[in-house]
Short mmCIF file of C-alpha atoms in Angstrom, two decimals:
data_model
loop_
_atom_site.label_atom_id
_atom_site.label_comp_id
_atom_site.label_asym_id
_atom_site.label_seq_id
_atom_site.Cartn_x
_atom_site.Cartn_y
_atom_site.Cartn_z
CA UNK W 1 74.05 92.67 -45.88
CA UNK W 2 70.68 94.34 -46.39
CA UNK W 3 69.62 97.74 -45.06
CA UNK W 4 68.11 96.23 -41.91
CA UNK W 5 71.29 94.35 -41.05
CA UNK W 6 73.38 97.44 -41.79
CA UNK W 7 71.31 99.41 -39.27
CA UNK W 8 71.92 96.68 -36.67
CA UNK W 9 75.67 96.73 -37.33
CA UNK W 10 76.00 100.53 -37.08
CA UNK W 11 74.00 100.50 -33.85
CA UNK W 12 76.30 97.86 -32.36
CA UNK W 13 79.41 99.72 -33.50
CA UNK W 14 78.20 102.85 -31.72
CA UNK W 15 77.35 100.86 -28.58
CA UNK W 16 80.82 99.31 -28.46
CA UNK W 17 82.66 102.49 -29.45
CA UNK W 18 84.07 101.10 -32.72
CA UNK W 19 85.07 103.94 -35.05
CA UNK W 20 85.95 101.99 -38.19
CA UNK W 21 84.77 98.50 -39.15
CA UNK W 22 85.81 96.31 -42.06
CA UNK W 23 83.27 93.85 -43.45
CA UNK W 24 83.93 90.72 -45.50
CA UNK W 25 81.43 88.96 -47.77
CA UNK W 26 79.22 92.05 -48.10
CA UNK W 27 77.55 90.60 -51.23
CA UNK W 28 76.73 93.97 -52.78
CA UNK W 29 77.24 94.71 -56.45
CA UNK W 30 79.24 97.63 -57.79
CA UNK W 31 81.59 100.06 -56.08
CA UNK W 32 81.08 103.36 -54.29
CA UNK W 33 80.18 105.01 -51.01
CA UNK W 34 77.17 106.58 -49.32
CA UNK W 35 76.10 108.15 -46.03
CA UNK W 36 73.51 106.44 -43.82
CA UNK W 37 70.72 108.16 -41.90
CA UNK W 38 72.95 108.01 -38.79
CA UNK W 39 75.77 109.79 -40.70
CA UNK W 40 77.97 106.71 -40.90
CA UNK W 41 79.76 106.46 -44.26
CA UNK W 42 79.91 103.10 -46.04
CA UNK W 43 82.65 102.44 -48.62
CA UNK W 44 82.08 99.21 -50.55
CA UNK W 45 83.51 97.15 -53.40
CA UNK W 46 81.81 94.14 -54.99
CA UNK W 47 81.38 92.32 -58.26
CA UNK W 48 79.63 94.14 -61.08
CA UNK W 49 76.71 91.79 -61.63
CA UNK W 50 76.90 88.99 -59.06
CA UNK W 51 75.96 89.10 -55.38
CA UNK W 52 78.87 87.20 -53.85
CA UNK W 53 82.07 87.99 -51.92
CA UNK W 54 82.42 91.80 -51.57
CA UNK W 55 84.19 93.95 -48.97
CA UNK W 56 83.41 97.24 -47.24
CA UNK W 57 84.29 99.75 -44.54
CA UNK W 58 81.75 101.35 -42.20
CA UNK W 59 83.09 104.60 -40.74
CA UNK W 60 81.47 106.55 -37.93
CA UNK W 61 80.80 110.33 -38.31
CA UNK W 62 83.90 111.36 -36.31
CA UNK W 63 86.31 109.41 -38.50
CA UNK W 64 84.45 110.17 -41.73
CA UNK W 65 85.77 113.74 -41.64
CA UNK W 66 89.36 112.41 -41.59
CA UNK W 67 89.13 110.15 -44.67
CA UNK W 68 91.67 111.14 -47.33
CA UNK W 69 90.37 108.67 -49.90
CA UNK W 70 89.59 105.05 -50.67
CA UNK W 71 90.33 102.51 -53.39
CA UNK W 72 87.84 99.72 -54.24
CA UNK W 73 90.42 97.33 -55.72
CA UNK W 74 88.07 94.41 -56.43
CA UNK W 75 85.43 92.25 -54.76
CA UNK W 76 88.01 90.91 -52.26
CA UNK W 77 90.12 93.98 -51.44
CA UNK W 78 89.33 97.59 -50.56
CA UNK W 79 91.62 100.23 -49.01
CA UNK W 80 90.92 103.44 -47.11
CA UNK W 81 93.33 106.14 -45.92
CA UNK W 82 92.79 108.12 -42.71
CA UNK W 83 94.59 111.33 -41.79
CA UNK W 84 96.10 111.07 -38.32
CA UNK W 85 98.93 112.05 -35.97
CA UNK W 86 101.83 111.21 -35.98
CA UNK W 87 101.19 109.25 -39.17
CA UNK W 88 98.36 108.67 -41.61
CA UNK W 89 96.84 105.19 -41.48
CA UNK W 90 95.92 102.99 -44.44
CA UNK W 91 93.47 100.17 -43.74
CA UNK W 92 93.08 97.25 -46.13
CA UNK W 93 89.98 95.06 -45.82
CA UNK W 94 90.17 91.59 -47.35
CA UNK W 95 88.08 88.50 -48.00
CA UNK W 96 90.25 85.54 -48.96
CA UNK W 97 88.95 82.56 -50.98
CA UNK W 98 87.63 79.69 -48.86
CA UNK W 99 89.57 76.51 -48.14
CA UNK W 100 87.65 74.80 -50.96
CA UNK W 101 89.19 77.17 -53.51
CA UNK W 102 92.05 76.15 -55.77
CA UNK W 103 95.69 77.06 -55.17
CA UNK W 104 95.50 79.28 -58.23
CA UNK W 105 92.69 81.34 -56.68
CA UNK W 106 94.63 81.65 -53.42
CA UNK W 107 97.79 82.75 -55.25
CA UNK W 108 95.80 85.30 -57.28
CA UNK W 109 94.34 86.75 -54.08
CA UNK W 110 97.71 87.12 -52.38
CA UNK W 111 99.27 88.62 -55.52
CA UNK W 112 96.49 91.24 -55.63
CA UNK W 113 96.90 91.91 -51.91
CA UNK W 114 100.65 92.34 -52.46
CA UNK W 115 99.96 94.95 -55.14
CA UNK W 116 97.65 96.81 -52.73
CA UNK W 117 100.36 96.76 -50.05
CA UNK W 118 102.97 98.04 -52.52
CA UNK W 119 100.75 101.03 -53.32
CA UNK W 120 100.60 102.15 -49.65
CA UNK W 121 102.82 105.08 -48.70
CA UNK W 122 105.91 103.92 -46.76
CA UNK W 123 105.18 106.65 -44.22
CA UNK W 124 101.73 105.30 -43.38
CA UNK W 125 100.79 102.94 -40.59
CA UNK W 126 99.30 99.97 -42.46
CA UNK W 127 96.60 97.73 -40.96
CA UNK W 128 95.16 94.75 -42.86
CA UNK W 129 91.93 93.21 -41.60
CA UNK W 130 89.52 90.58 -42.82
CA UNK W 131 88.50 86.99 -43.25
CA UNK W 132 91.58 85.08 -44.43
CA UNK W 133 89.90 81.64 -44.23
CA UNK W 134 93.10 80.35 -42.62
CA UNK W 135 94.07 78.91 -39.24
CA UNK W 136 97.47 79.97 -37.88
CA UNK W 137 96.98 78.02 -34.63
CA UNK W 138 98.37 78.60 -31.16
CA UNK W 139 101.86 77.19 -31.66
CA UNK W 140 104.13 79.99 -32.76
CA UNK W 141 106.19 78.71 -35.68
CA UNK W 142 107.50 82.20 -36.35
CA UNK W 143 107.71 84.44 -33.29
CA UNK W 144 108.51 87.46 -35.45
CA UNK W 145 105.06 87.16 -37.05
CA UNK W 146 102.74 85.76 -34.36
CA UNK W 147 102.45 85.05 -30.67
CA UNK W 148 101.29 82.00 -28.71
CA UNK W 149 97.78 83.34 -28.14
CA UNK W 150 96.13 81.96 -31.25
CA UNK W 151 93.47 79.27 -31.31
CA UNK W 152 93.46 75.67 -32.51
CA UNK W 153 95.81 73.97 -34.93
CA UNK W 154 97.54 75.46 -37.93
CA UNK W 155 96.50 74.41 -41.44
CA UNK W 156 98.06 74.84 -44.88
CA UNK W 157 96.30 78.15 -45.53
CA UNK W 158 97.62 79.34 -42.17
CA UNK W 159 101.17 78.56 -43.26
CA UNK W 160 100.58 80.58 -46.43
CA UNK W 161 99.36 83.55 -44.38
CA UNK W 162 102.36 83.35 -42.02
CA UNK W 163 104.79 83.26 -44.95
CA UNK W 164 103.04 86.26 -46.49
CA UNK W 165 103.34 88.20 -43.21
CA UNK W 166 107.02 87.30 -42.96
CA UNK W 167 107.69 88.65 -46.45
CA UNK W 168 105.90 91.94 -45.68
CA UNK W 169 107.16 92.47 -42.12
CA UNK W 170 103.66 92.08 -40.64
CA UNK W 171 102.54 90.82 -37.24
CA UNK W 172 99.27 88.93 -36.60
CA UNK W 173 97.83 91.14 -33.90
CA UNK W 174 95.13 88.91 -32.41
CA UNK W 175 97.68 86.19 -31.59
CA UNK W 176 99.73 88.55 -29.41
CA UNK W 177 97.25 89.24 -26.58
CA UNK W 178 96.31 86.57 -24.03
CA UNK W 179 92.52 86.23 -23.92
CA UNK W 180 89.88 83.77 -22.79
CA UNK W 181 89.20 81.25 -25.63
CA UNK W 182 85.77 82.75 -26.24
CA UNK W 183 87.55 86.03 -27.06
CA UNK W 184 89.75 84.28 -29.63
CA UNK W 185 87.44 82.41 -32.01
CA UNK W 186 86.06 84.49 -34.86
CA UNK W 187 83.75 82.01 -36.62
CA UNK W 188 81.07 79.54 -35.49
CA UNK W 189 79.76 76.71 -37.66
CA UNK W 190 76.01 76.71 -38.43
CA UNK W 191 75.44 73.82 -35.98
CA UNK W 192 77.52 75.62 -33.29
CA UNK W 193 79.79 72.58 -32.92
CA UNK W 194 82.96 74.17 -34.28
CA UNK W 195 84.67 77.43 -33.38
CA UNK W 196 87.68 78.61 -35.39
CA UNK W 197 89.96 81.61 -35.62
CA UNK W 198 90.06 82.58 -39.29
CA UNK W 199 89.76 86.40 -39.16
CA UNK W 200 92.88 88.42 -38.39
CA UNK W 201 94.28 91.90 -37.94
CA UNK W 202 97.74 92.37 -39.45
CA UNK W 203 99.92 95.39 -38.72
CA UNK W 204 103.43 96.65 -39.50
CA UNK W 205 105.74 95.22 -36.81
CA UNK W 206 107.08 98.72 -36.27
CA UNK W 207 103.66 99.93 -35.08
CA UNK W 208 102.30 96.95 -33.15
CA UNK W 209 103.11 98.67 -29.83
CA UNK W 210 100.48 101.27 -30.80
CA UNK W 211 97.79 98.63 -30.21
CA UNK W 212 96.56 97.97 -26.68
CA UNK W 213 94.31 94.97 -27.30
CA UNK W 214 92.72 92.71 -29.92
CA UNK W 215 89.80 90.45 -29.10
CA UNK W 216 86.36 89.35 -30.26
CA UNK W 217 83.00 90.43 -28.87
CA UNK W 218 80.77 87.31 -28.91
CA UNK W 219 77.87 89.31 -27.47
CA UNK W 220 77.77 91.79 -30.36
CA UNK W 221 74.47 91.51 -32.22
CA UNK W 222 75.69 91.52 -35.82
CA UNK W 223 73.51 88.65 -37.10
CA UNK W 224 76.49 86.77 -38.56
CA UNK W 225 78.36 83.49 -38.10
CA UNK W 226 81.49 85.64 -37.63
CA UNK W 227 82.27 87.37 -34.35
CA UNK W 228 83.17 91.06 -34.21
CA UNK W 229 86.98 91.29 -33.93
CA UNK W 230 88.09 94.59 -32.39
CA UNK W 231 91.53 96.14 -31.88
CA UNK W 232 92.23 99.21 -29.75
CA UNK W 233 94.73 101.60 -31.33
CA UNK W 234 96.37 104.68 -29.82
CA UNK W 235 96.41 107.58 -32.27
CA UNK W 236 94.99 111.03 -32.86
CA UNK W 237 92.94 111.88 -35.90
CA UNK W 238 93.11 115.16 -37.79
CA UNK W 239 90.13 116.66 -39.51
CA UNK W 240 90.68 117.47 -43.15
CA UNK W 241 90.37 121.16 -43.97
CA UNK W 242 88.04 121.41 -46.91
CA UNK W 243 88.49 124.37 -49.24
CA UNK W 244 85.54 126.69 -49.21
CA UNK W 245 83.77 127.02 -52.53
CA UNK W 246 83.69 130.56 -53.98
CA UNK W 247 80.51 132.45 -53.28
CA UNK W 248 78.37 132.83 -56.36
CA UNK W 249 75.98 135.74 -56.39
CA UNK W 250 72.61 135.57 -58.08
CA UNK W 251 72.75 138.56 -60.45
CA UNK W 252 69.13 138.04 -61.35
CA UNK W 253 68.26 139.57 -57.97
CA UNK W 254 70.05 142.87 -58.77
CA UNK W 255 67.55 145.64 -59.49
CA UNK W 256 67.06 146.69 -63.14
CA UNK W 257 67.82 150.37 -62.35
CA UNK W 258 71.27 149.49 -60.94
CA UNK W 259 72.16 147.23 -63.89
CA UNK W 260 71.16 149.94 -66.41
CA UNK W 261 73.27 152.50 -64.55
CA UNK W 262 76.38 150.28 -64.54
CA UNK W 263 75.90 149.43 -68.21
CA UNK W 264 75.69 153.14 -69.15
CA UNK W 265 78.90 153.91 -67.21
CA UNK W 266 80.82 151.17 -69.05
CA UNK W 267 79.45 152.44 -72.39
CA UNK W 268 80.80 155.93 -71.65
CA UNK W 269 84.26 154.52 -70.88
CA UNK W 270 84.31 152.49 -74.09
CA UNK W 271 83.36 155.56 -76.18
CA UNK W 272 86.08 157.62 -74.43
CA UNK W 273 88.76 154.98 -75.18
CA UNK W 274 87.62 154.82 -78.79
CA UNK W 275 87.96 158.59 -79.22
CA UNK W 276 91.49 158.65 -77.75
CA UNK W 277 92.57 155.80 -80.03
CA UNK W 278 91.28 157.58 -83.12
CA UNK W 279 93.14 160.76 -82.08
CA UNK W 280 96.47 158.90 -81.83
CA UNK W 281 96.02 157.31 -85.24
#
C-alpha cells in the first residue's frame, strides 16, 4: 500500500459512502496514525523492520471526530473504538496466517485475537473484520454462527473459524444475506480462474439485527486481488467533546510602562506587610 494506492482507496471509499475501512496485508512498518490530505485518518500496525503482513483502518473525516482511541496490537491485529449511540463500537481488523502456515502459527493468531476480544468492554458492540484465509462454505454446519449464503466448500481453516465464533458468541455476517455469487467472493486468483470467500465480518449475535446488508463491490477500484467487502450498520455517532486548552497570553507584548507600574504596586504591598510584621514582633 503506497501513497498512490492509498489515494485511490480513499477516493473509492468516498464514492461508495464507506465511513470506516479495515485493510489487511498493509505491508507498512511501525505503528501509528496520520491524517491524509483529504482529512481521512489512517491508523496502522505493522512489523518493526519488515514489510510484510500489517493491518490498518482508514477513517473518513466524519467518523474521525468520534474515535475514542486505538490499539495497534501487532502486525496482524489492530483495534479502534468509536463513540456512538446507543453503544460505543469496537472494531478489530485482522489478517490471519495463510493456509500454508503451520498449526502453531494459526493457534498463536487465534490466541492473540482472543486476548484482543477479552479486552473489549462488555458494553460495546464488537465487530471483527479481515482476511481470515479460511473458507466456511455455503452449507451451514452451525446455524447459530452462520447462514446458508456463503460461497464454496468449507475447509479445515473454516472449521477453526466457526469453532472460534461459537466460543465467542459471534455470527459470520456475510453468510447471512442472500446475494448474487459475484457479491459473495472476496478474493480472485492472479489468473482469474478461482474465486473464494476468505474475508469475513464477524459481529456479536446480539447486535446482528443492527446490520442491513453485507456484500462485496467487485467494481470498486482498489487495485487488489481482494474485493471490497462492505456492511451497512444502523447507528448514530457522537462527536467527542474536546477540552479547550487554556489561553496563554504573550506577556512580552505588554507595554513596559504598565509592567513597571504593576511591579511598583506589588513592591509597596510587600514593604507594608514587612512593616506590620516587624511591629507585631
